[in-house]
Every structure is written in structure tokens, then in C-alpha cells.
CSV table of C-alpha atoms in Angstrom, one decimal:
chain,number,residue,atom,x,y,z
A,13,UNK,CA,0.0,0.0,0.0
A,14,UNK,CA,1.3,3.5,-0.9
A,15,UNK,CA,-1.4,5.8,0.6
A,16,UNK,CA,0.7,6.8,3.5
A,17,UNK,CA,0.0,7.0,7.2
A,18,UNK,CA,-1.7,10.4,6.8
A,19,UNK,CA,-4.5,8.6,4.9
A,20,UNK,CA,-4.8,5.1,6.4
A,21,UNK,CA,-3.2,5.7,9.9
A,22,UNK,CA,-0.9,3.2,11.6
A,23,UNK,CA,-0.9,1.0,14.7
A,24,UNK,CA,0.6,3.8,16.7
A,25,UNK,CA,-1.8,6.4,15.3
A,26,UNK,CA,-5.1,4.5,14.5
A,27,UNK,CA,-7.1,7.7,14.3
A,28,UNK,CA,-5.3,9.5,11.5
A,29,UNK,CA,-7.9,8.7,8.9
A,30,UNK,CA,-10.7,10.0,11.1
A,31,UNK,CA,-8.9,13.2,12.0
A,32,UNK,CA,-8.6,13.9,8.3
A,33,UNK,CA,-12.3,13.2,7.8
A,34,UNK,CA,-13.2,15.6,10.6
A,35,UNK,CA,-11.4,18.4,8.8
A,36,UNK,CA,-13.5,18.0,5.7
A,37,UNK,CA,-16.9,19.7,5.0
A,38,UNK,CA,-20.0,17.6,5.0
A,39,UNK,CA,-20.3,18.1,1.3
A,40,UNK,CA,-17.0,18.2,-0.7
A,41,UNK,CA,-17.2,20.8,-3.4
A,42,UNK,CA,-13.7,22.4,-3.7
A,43,UNK,CA,-11.3,21.8,-6.5
A,44,UNK,CA,-8.6,21.7,-3.8
A,45,UNK,CA,-9.1,18.0,-3.5
A,46,UNK,CA,-7.8,17.6,-7.1
A,47,UNK,CA,-4.2,18.4,-6.4
A,48,UNK,CA,-3.2,15.0,-7.6
A,49,UNK,CA,-4.9,15.5,-11.0
A,50,UNK,CA,-3.5,19.0,-11.4
A,51,UNK,CA,-0.1,17.6,-10.7
A,52,UNK,CA,-0.5,15.2,-13.7
A,53,UNK,CA,-1.2,18.3,-15.9
A,54,UNK,CA,1.8,20.2,-14.6
A,55,UNK,CA,4.1,17.1,-15.0
A,56,UNK,CA,3.3,16.6,-18.6
A,57,UNK,CA,2.9,20.2,-19.8
A,58,UNK,CA,4.6,23.5,-19.0
A,59,UNK,CA,2.0,25.6,-17.3
A,60,UNK,CA,3.1,29.2,-16.6
A,61,UNK,CA,-0.1,31.2,-16.8
A,62,UNK,CA,-3.4,30.2,-15.3
A,63,UNK,CA,-6.8,31.8,-15.5
A,64,UNK,CA,-9.2,30.7,-12.7
A,65,UNK,CA,-12.8,31.7,-13.0
A,66,UNK,CA,-14.5,31.3,-9.6
A,67,UNK,CA,-11.9,31.7,-6.9
A,68,UNK,CA,-13.6,30.2,-3.8
A,69,UNK,CA,-11.3,31.0,-0.9
A,70,UNK,CA,-8.1,31.3,-2.8
A,71,UNK,CA,-6.8,27.9,-1.5
A,72,UNK,CA,-6.9,26.4,-4.9
A,73,UNK,CA,-5.2,29.4,-6.5
A,74,UNK,CA,-2.1,28.7,-4.4
A,75,UNK,CA,-1.9,25.1,-5.6
A,76,UNK,CA,-1.2,26.3,-9.2
A,77,UNK,CA,1.8,28.3,-8.0
A,78,UNK,CA,3.0,25.5,-5.8
A,79,UNK,CA,3.0,23.2,-8.9
A,80,UNK,CA,4.9,25.7,-11.0
A,81,UNK,CA,2.7,28.5,-12.4
A,82,UNK,CA,4.3,31.9,-12.4
A,83,UNK,CA,1.0,33.9,-12.7
A,84,UNK,CA,-2.6,33.1,-11.7
A,85,UNK,CA,-5.4,35.5,-12.7
A,86,UNK,CA,-8.2,35.0,-10.2
A,87,UNK,CA,-11.5,36.1,-11.7
A,88,UNK,CA,-14.2,37.0,-9.2
A,89,UNK,CA,-16.9,39.7,-9.8
A,90,UNK,CA,-17.6,40.2,-6.0
A,91,UNK,CA,-14.4,39.3,-4.0
A,92,UNK,CA,-14.7,39.4,-0.2
A,93,UNK,CA,-12.3,41.2,2.0
A,94,UNK,CA,-11.1,37.9,3.2
A,95,UNK,CA,-10.4,36.7,-0.4
A,96,UNK,CA,-8.5,39.9,-1.1
A,97,UNK,CA,-6.3,39.4,1.9
A,98,UNK,CA,-5.6,35.8,1.0
A,99,UNK,CA,-4.6,36.6,-2.6
A,100,UNK,CA,-2.5,39.5,-1.5
A,101,UNK,CA,-0.2,37.2,0.4
A,102,UNK,CA,1.1,35.6,-2.8
A,103,UNK,CA,2.5,38.0,-5.5
A,104,UNK,CA,1.8,35.5,-8.2
A,105,UNK,CA,-1.9,35.7,-7.6
A,106,UNK,CA,-3.7,38.5,-9.4
A,107,UNK,CA,-7.3,39.4,-8.5
A,108,UNK,CA,-9.5,40.3,-11.5
A,109,UNK,CA,-12.8,41.8,-10.7
A,110,UNK,CA,-15.1,41.1,-13.6
A,111,UNK,CA,-17.6,38.8,-15.1
A,112,UNK,CA,-16.7,35.8,-17.3
A,113,UNK,CA,-16.7,35.3,-20.2
A,114,UNK,CA,-16.3,39.0,-21.2
A,115,UNK,CA,-13.3,39.3,-18.9
A,116,UNK,CA,-11.3,36.5,-20.7
A,117,UNK,CA,-10.4,38.8,-23.6
A,118,UNK,CA,-8.8,41.3,-21.2
A,119,UNK,CA,-6.4,38.7,-19.7
A,120,UNK,CA,-3.2,37.2,-21.1
A,121,UNK,CA,-3.7,33.9,-23.0
A,122,UNK,CA,-3.3,31.2,-20.5
A,123,UNK,CA,-1.9,27.6,-20.5
A,124,UNK,CA,-4.6,26.4,-18.1
A,125,UNK,CA,-8.1,27.6,-17.7
A,126,UNK,CA,-10.1,26.5,-14.6
A,127,UNK,CA,-13.8,27.2,-15.0
A,128,UNK,CA,-15.8,27.1,-11.8
A,129,UNK,CA,-18.0,30.2,-12.1
A,130,UNK,CA,-21.6,30.5,-13.2
A,131,UNK,CA,-22.9,26.9,-13.8
A,132,UNK,CA,-25.3,27.4,-16.7
A,133,UNK,CA,-25.3,26.8,-20.4
A,134,UNK,CA,-25.0,30.3,-21.7
A,135,UNK,CA,-22.0,31.3,-19.6
A,136,UNK,CA,-20.1,28.0,-19.9
A,137,UNK,CA,-20.7,27.6,-23.6
A,138,UNK,CA,-19.4,31.2,-24.2
A,139,UNK,CA,-16.3,30.5,-22.0
A,140,UNK,CA,-15.4,27.2,-23.7
A,141,UNK,CA,-16.0,28.6,-27.2
A,142,UNK,CA,-13.8,31.6,-26.5
A,143,UNK,CA,-11.0,29.4,-25.2
A,144,UNK,CA,-11.2,27.0,-28.1
A,145,UNK,CA,-10.9,29.9,-30.6
A,146,UNK,CA,-8.3,32.0,-28.8
A,147,UNK,CA,-6.3,29.5,-26.7
A,148,UNK,CA,-6.7,26.2,-28.6
A,149,UNK,CA,-3.7,24.5,-27.0
A,150,UNK,CA,-4.7,25.3,-23.4
A,151,UNK,CA,-5.8,22.8,-20.9
A,152,UNK,CA,-9.4,23.4,-19.7
A,153,UNK,CA,-10.7,22.1,-16.4
A,154,UNK,CA,-14.3,22.5,-15.6
A,155,UNK,CA,-16.2,21.8,-12.4
A,156,UNK,CA,-19.9,20.7,-12.0
A,157,UNK,CA,-20.1,18.8,-15.3
A,158,UNK,CA,-22.2,16.0,-13.6
A,159,UNK,CA,-25.3,16.1,-11.3
A,160,UNK,CA,-26.8,18.5,-10.4
A,161,UNK,CA,-25.5,21.0,-13.1
A,162,UNK,CA,-24.9,18.6,-16.0
A,163,UNK,CA,-28.3,19.0,-17.5
A,164,UNK,CA,-29.9,21.8,-15.4
A,165,UNK,CA,-28.9,25.4,-15.3
A,166,UNK,CA,-27.9,27.2,-12.1
A,167,UNK,CA,-28.2,31.0,-12.0
A,168,UNK,CA,-26.4,33.1,-9.4
A,169,UNK,CA,-28.7,35.9,-8.5
A,170,UNK,CA,-29.2,38.6,-9.6
A,171,UNK,CA,-28.3,36.9,-12.9
A,172,UNK,CA,-27.3,39.1,-15.8
A,173,UNK,CA,-28.8,36.5,-18.2
A,174,UNK,CA,-32.0,37.3,-20.0
A,175,UNK,CA,-34.3,36.0,-22.8
A,176,UNK,CA,-33.4,32.6,-24.3
A,177,UNK,CA,-30.2,32.5,-22.2
A,178,UNK,CA,-32.2,31.8,-19.0
A,179,UNK,CA,-34.8,29.1,-18.4
A,180,UNK,CA,-37.7,29.5,-16.0
A,181,UNK,CA,-36.1,29.2,-12.6
A,182,UNK,CA,-37.1,28.4,-9.0
A,183,UNK,CA,-35.7,28.9,-5.5
A,184,UNK,CA,-36.4,25.2,-4.9
A,185,UNK,CA,-33.5,22.8,-5.4
A,186,UNK,CA,-32.7,19.4,-6.9
A,187,UNK,CA,-32.4,16.2,-4.9
A,188,UNK,CA,-31.3,12.7,-5.7
A,189,UNK,CA,-34.6,11.2,-4.4
A,190,UNK,CA,-36.9,12.5,-7.2
A,191,UNK,CA,-36.6,14.4,-10.5
A,192,UNK,CA,-38.5,17.6,-9.6
A,193,UNK,CA,-37.1,20.5,-7.6
A,194,UNK,CA,-38.1,20.7,-3.9
A,195,UNK,CA,-37.6,23.1,-1.0
A,196,UNK,CA,-35.8,20.2,0.7
A,197,UNK,CA,-33.1,20.0,-2.0
A,198,UNK,CA,-30.0,21.9,-2.8
A,199,UNK,CA,-31.4,25.4,-2.3
A,200,UNK,CA,-29.6,28.7,-2.8
A,201,UNK,CA,-31.4,30.6,0.0
A,202,UNK,CA,-31.4,33.7,-2.3
A,203,UNK,CA,-27.8,33.2,-3.6
A,204,UNK,CA,-28.8,31.2,-6.7
A,205,UNK,CA,-31.8,29.6,-8.4
A,206,UNK,CA,-32.3,26.5,-10.6
A,207,UNK,CA,-33.9,25.9,-14.0
A,208,UNK,CA,-37.3,24.4,-13.2
A,209,UNK,CA,-36.9,21.7,-15.9
A,210,UNK,CA,-33.8,19.5,-16.5
A,211,UNK,CA,-32.6,18.3,-19.8
A,212,UNK,CA,-33.4,19.5,-23.3
A,213,UNK,CA,-31.4,22.0,-25.3
A,214,UNK,CA,-29.2,24.8,-24.0
A,215,UNK,CA,-29.5,23.5,-20.4
A,216,UNK,CA,-26.7,22.6,-18.1
A,217,UNK,CA,-22.9,22.6,-18.0
A,218,UNK,CA,-22.2,19.3,-19.7
A,219,UNK,CA,-24.6,20.2,-22.5
A,220,UNK,CA,-22.7,23.5,-23.0
A,221,UNK,CA,-19.3,21.7,-23.2
A,222,UNK,CA,-20.7,19.0,-25.6
A,223,UNK,CA,-22.2,21.7,-27.9
A,224,UNK,CA,-19.0,23.8,-27.9
A,225,UNK,CA,-16.9,20.7,-28.7
A,226,UNK,CA,-19.2,19.7,-31.5
A,227,UNK,CA,-19.2,23.1,-33.0
A,228,UNK,CA,-15.4,23.2,-32.9
A,229,UNK,CA,-15.1,19.7,-34.5
A,230,UNK,CA,-15.4,16.9,-32.0
A,231,UNK,CA,-12.9,14.7,-33.7
A,232,UNK,CA,-10.1,17.2,-32.8
A,233,UNK,CA,-10.8,17.3,-29.1
A,234,UNK,CA,-10.5,15.1,-26.0
A,235,UNK,CA,-13.1,15.3,-23.2
A,236,UNK,CA,-12.8,13.2,-20.0
A,237,UNK,CA,-14.7,13.5,-16.8
A,238,UNK,CA,-13.6,12.4,-13.3
A,239,UNK,CA,-16.9,11.3,-11.6
A,240,UNK,CA,-16.3,13.0,-8.3
A,241,UNK,CA,-16.9,16.3,-6.6
A,242,UNK,CA,-19.9,17.0,-8.9
A,243,UNK,CA,-17.9,16.0,-11.9
A,244,UNK,CA,-14.6,17.4,-13.1
A,245,UNK,CA,-14.1,17.8,-16.8
A,246,UNK,CA,-10.8,17.9,-18.6
A,247,UNK,CA,-10.8,19.3,-22.2
A,248,UNK,CA,-7.9,19.4,-24.6
A,249,UNK,CA,-7.2,19.6,-28.3
A,250,UNK,CA,-5.7,16.3,-29.4
A,251,UNK,CA,-2.8,18.1,-31.1
A,252,UNK,CA,-2.0,20.2,-27.9
A,253,UNK,CA,1.3,19.6,-26.2
A,254,UNK,CA,1.1,16.7,-23.7
A,255,UNK,CA,-2.6,16.0,-24.4
A,256,UNK,CA,-2.2,12.2,-24.9
A,257,UNK,CA,0.0,11.7,-21.8
A,258,UNK,CA,-2.3,13.8,-19.6
A,259,UNK,CA,-5.4,12.0,-20.7
A,260,UNK,CA,-3.8,8.6,-20.4
A,261,UNK,CA,-2.6,9.3,-16.8
A,262,UNK,CA,-6.0,10.7,-15.9
A,263,UNK,CA,-7.9,7.7,-17.2
A,264,UNK,CA,-7.7,5.6,-14.0
A,265,UNK,CA,-9.8,8.4,-12.5
A,266,UNK,CA,-12.0,9.2,-15.4
A,267,UNK,CA,-12.9,5.5,-16.0
A,268,UNK,CA,-13.3,4.5,-12.4
A,269,UNK,CA,-16.7,2.9,-11.7
A,270,UNK,CA,-15.7,2.9,-8.0
A,271,UNK,CA,-15.4,6.7,-8.0
A,272,UNK,CA,-18.7,7.0,-9.9
A,273,UNK,CA,-20.5,4.7,-7.4
A,274,UNK,CA,-19.0,6.5,-4.4
A,275,UNK,CA,-20.1,9.9,-5.9
A,276,UNK,CA,-23.6,8.7,-6.4
A,277,UNK,CA,-23.7,7.4,-2.8
A,278,UNK,CA,-22.2,10.7,-1.5
A,279,UNK,CA,-24.8,13.0,-3.1
A,280,UNK,CA,-27.6,10.6,-2.2
A,281,UNK,CA,-26.6,10.7,1.5
A,282,UNK,CA,-26.1,14.4,1.5
A,283,UNK,CA,-29.5,15.2,-0.1
A,284,UNK,CA,-31.1,12.8,2.4
A,285,UNK,CA,-29.5,14.9,5.2
A,286,UNK,CA,-30.9,18.1,3.5
A,287,UNK,CA,-34.3,16.5,3.5
A,288,UNK,CA,-34.0,15.5,7.2
A,289,UNK,CA,-32.9,19.0,8.1
A,290,UNK,CA,-35.9,20.5,6.2
A,291,UNK,CA,-38.3,18.2,7.9
A,292,UNK,CA,-36.7,19.0,11.3
A,293,UNK,CA,-37.2,22.7,10.7
A,294,UNK,CA,-40.8,22.1,9.5
A,295,UNK,CA,-41.5,20.1,12.7
A,296,UNK,CA,-40.0,22.9,14.8
A,297,UNK,CA,-42.1,25.4,13.0
A,298,UNK,CA,-45.2,23.2,13.6
A,299,UNK,CA,-44.2,22.9,17.3
A,300,UNK,CA,-43.9,26.7,17.5
A,301,UNK,CA,-47.3,27.2,15.9
A,302,UNK,CA,-48.8,24.6,18.2
A,303,UNK,CA,-47.4,26.3,21.2
A,304,UNK,CA,-48.9,29.6,20.1
A,305,UNK,CA,-52.2,27.9,19.5
A,306,UNK,CA,-52.2,26.3,23.0
A,307,UNK,CA,-51.3,29.6,24.6
A,308,UNK,CA,-54.2,31.3,22.8
A,309,UNK,CA,-56.6,28.5,23.8
A,310,UNK,CA,-55.4,28.7,27.4
A,311,UNK,CA,-56.1,32.4,27.5
A,312,UNK,CA,-59.5,31.9,26.0
A,313,UNK,CA,-60.2,29.1,28.5
A,314,UNK,CA,-59.3,31.5,31.4
A,315,UNK,CA,-61.6,34.1,29.9
A,316,UNK,CA,-64.4,31.6,29.6
A,317,UNK,CA,-63.9,30.4,33.1
A,318,UNK,CA,-64.2,34.0,34.5
A,319,UNK,CA,-67.3,34.6,32.4
A,320,UNK,CA,-68.8,31.3,33.6
A,321,UNK,CA,-68.1,32.3,37.2
A,322,UNK,CA,-69.9,35.6,36.6
A,323,UNK,CA,-72.9,33.9,35.1
A,324,UNK,CA,-73.0,31.4,37.9
A,325,UNK,CA,-73.1,34.3,40.5
A,326,UNK,CA,-76.0,35.9,38.5
A,327,UNK,CA,-77.9,32.6,38.4
A,328,UNK,CA,-77.3,32.2,42.2
A,329,UNK,CA,-78.8,35.7,42.8
A,330,UNK,CA,-81.8,35.0,40.5
A,331,UNK,CA,-82.4,31.7,42.3
A,332,UNK,CA,-82.5,33.5,45.7
A,333,UNK,CA,-84.9,36.2,44.4
A,334,UNK,CA,-87.0,33.5,42.9
A,335,UNK,CA,-87.1,31.5,46.1
A,336,UNK,CA,-88.2,34.7,48.0
A,337,UNK,CA,-90.9,35.3,45.5
A,338,UNK,CA,-92.2,31.8,45.8
A,339,UNK,CA,-92.2,32.1,49.6
A,340,UNK,CA,-94.3,35.2,49.4
A,341,UNK,CA,-96.8,33.6,47.0
A,342,UNK,CA,-97.2,30.5,49.2
A,343,UNK,CA,-97.5,32.4,52.6
A,344,UNK,CA,-98.7,36.0,52.2
A,345,UNK,CA,-98.8,36.4,56.0
A,346,UNK,CA,-95.1,35.8,56.1
A,347,UNK,CA,-94.7,39.1,54.5
A,348,UNK,CA,-94.5,42.0,57.1
A,349,UNK,CA,-97.9,44.0,57.1
A,350,UNK,CA,-97.9,47.6,56.1
A,351,UNK,CA,-97.7,50.3,58.8
A,352,UNK,CA,-101.3,51.6,58.7
A,353,UNK,CA,-100.8,54.0,61.6
A,354,UNK,CA,-98.1,55.9,59.8
A,355,UNK,CA,-100.3,56.0,56.7
A,356,UNK,CA,-103.3,57.5,58.6
A,357,UNK,CA,-101.1,60.1,60.2
A,358,UNK,CA,-99.7,61.0,56.8
A,359,UNK,CA,-103.2,61.4,55.3
A,360,UNK,CA,-104.3,63.5,58.3
A,361,UNK,CA,-101.4,65.9,58.0
A,362,UNK,CA,-102.1,66.3,54.3
A,363,UNK,CA,-105.8,67.0,54.8
A,364,UNK,CA,-105.1,69.7,57.5
A,365,UNK,CA,-102.6,71.4,55.2
A,366,UNK,CA,-105.2,71.5,52.4
A,367,UNK,CA,-107.9,73.0,54.8
A,368,UNK,CA,-105.5,75.8,55.9
A,369,UNK,CA,-104.7,76.6,52.4
A,370,UNK,CA,-108.4,76.9,51.4
A,371,UNK,CA,-109.2,79.4,54.3
A,372,UNK,CA,-106.6,81.7,53.1
């Protein structure tokens, strides 16, 4: 075995493999894991200038200089302060703020183009077509040529694409578990959207590459795909320096059924995790709504209890009054007789007063 103890561990360090796994993101997506494949390119072809479209964190950019490149033009239309600081540490890395493919014509012709920017037909087709026409001997490496972008456009928002260049899109995302988009899939959360329908013409990264190759003369070009990390495409003109050696040495990766199977399992597991997270959030939202409903119902119950107590007191008073009335009707003598003496005196005083008034 030649993997090394940093990959498989040792008797003295049995946890080396797991430590390496802990350092990886849940979903691998960075081209930094392709150092081995980039080394094959640099070993069989002199690579001095690199154009990298889609810079990520700048980690991949440094790999090119470590392998021998003297200049790397890092294209990013909206670089973060953190990315600026990272690129500034290496004088061979040159930040280019602009949109591809228009920016390609403003840069020196490169020996290696790494395309990992906007993952849709219109942009990728224009990028590959420009490179084939203006830098036909360059090596082209493309990310996301397999699922989910192979046959479905992704649009970073706000997208500059309009008209026929952009399909009807949705904020829902794709999943391995069925063909339609779903809010439980790979969603952009406002950063990007997906074409509602997959397949058909002018849709997806791999479709764009295939069409560009066909238009340039497919018999003159080599296209191989490593079935890992969402699919890594390697495109070269057959007559380009080192093309045969590079493709031959990449073939153990591009023809690996093991890699393809593991990639399928990887994206299946990850999208299952996304579905479980979505369901957990939905259950939490349901629990919050249920708690709010219970609180409102408790408040209403307390209000009804107070109202019921009030009504019960009123009924009690009515019952007492009714009982008194019933007692009076059954036993009139039980009611105190009127004070007749007082009434007679009152009438006598009133009569005397009227007599005095008449005499006047």
C-alpha cells in the first residue's frame, strides 16, 4: 500500500484517517481535492499562466503556483475582503474583478483555464467557445459537469442573463430522491436559483461543453470526466502539447466505476441529510405554531372560566330572588304587614294642610 499513514493511519496512530475526515466539510465541493490531478497536468505540460474563473477561498489558486505556475489570474466579480487578503499574500496571484466570459479577452492567453464560475449553459458555452478559438492549446478544467448541473442550469442571483439564455427558474433545489425541484433539496437561499426543468437543449454545464466541442469539430478534441466532486471535466485539443499523456494518466480516475459509485452514494446521502434538516425545521415550526395555539386557547379558557363564574353568580342571585318570591306567594302572612298608623297620620297631615290653604 502506498497511501501513507496520513491517509490510512498506523498501529501507533489509528485515528489519522478519522482526523482527516473531521477536517472535511459535510459536502465536498472544492477543487482543492484535485491536487493529484492538477499535478498530472503540470508534470506533462509546461504551465506558466493560469486563469481561474470562480476563486472560492483562494486555497486552490495557491496550488497552481506550488505546482509551478508563475501567474494566476483569479476572476471573481464580487471578491470578499477575506479573499482579497488571502490573494495579497502571494505576489503571483492577481485578483481580477469582472464577469466571465467577457473578462477573458482582457487577460493574457493562459496555458490552463479552470472554469468554476456560473454553472449554466449560456456562460459555460461562451467561456469554452472563446478558449477554443483563442487559446486552442490550453488545458481546460471544468467543475460541475455532472449532477446537479450537468443538464440543469444554475443562476447566481441577480443573474445578468435574459431572454433565451435563461430558463424559467425556481428557488427550490434538486435532490437525488426524485426528479423535480423541492424546497428540501440543494437550495440557494437567495444566492442562486435552478432551472425548473432539467434536460433539453441549452440547459446545463455538460450540455454546453458538448455543444462547444461539436461546433469546434469533436474529432479534434478530447473530453474526459472524473466522476467525483460533482464531476470534473478535462478538455484538450488532441494536437495540444502533452494531451495524450495527460489524458492517459487521468484515465484511472475518469474511467473509475468505483469513484462513480461513491459519488452517487455521496450525493444521495447528502441530499437525504438536507431532506431531514428541512423536515426537522418544519417540525420545529409546527411545534412553535402549536405552542402559540395552545397559549391562545389557554387564554381563551381562562376568559371563559371568568365569564362562567360571573354567570354562575348571576344565576345564584336569581335563584335567591325566585325563592323569596315563591315564599311570598305561598304564605302571604309571612310578609310584614304595612304600617297603617303611619299612613293614617300622613293622610291627616295632608288634609289639614289643604284646609288651611283653602281658608286663606
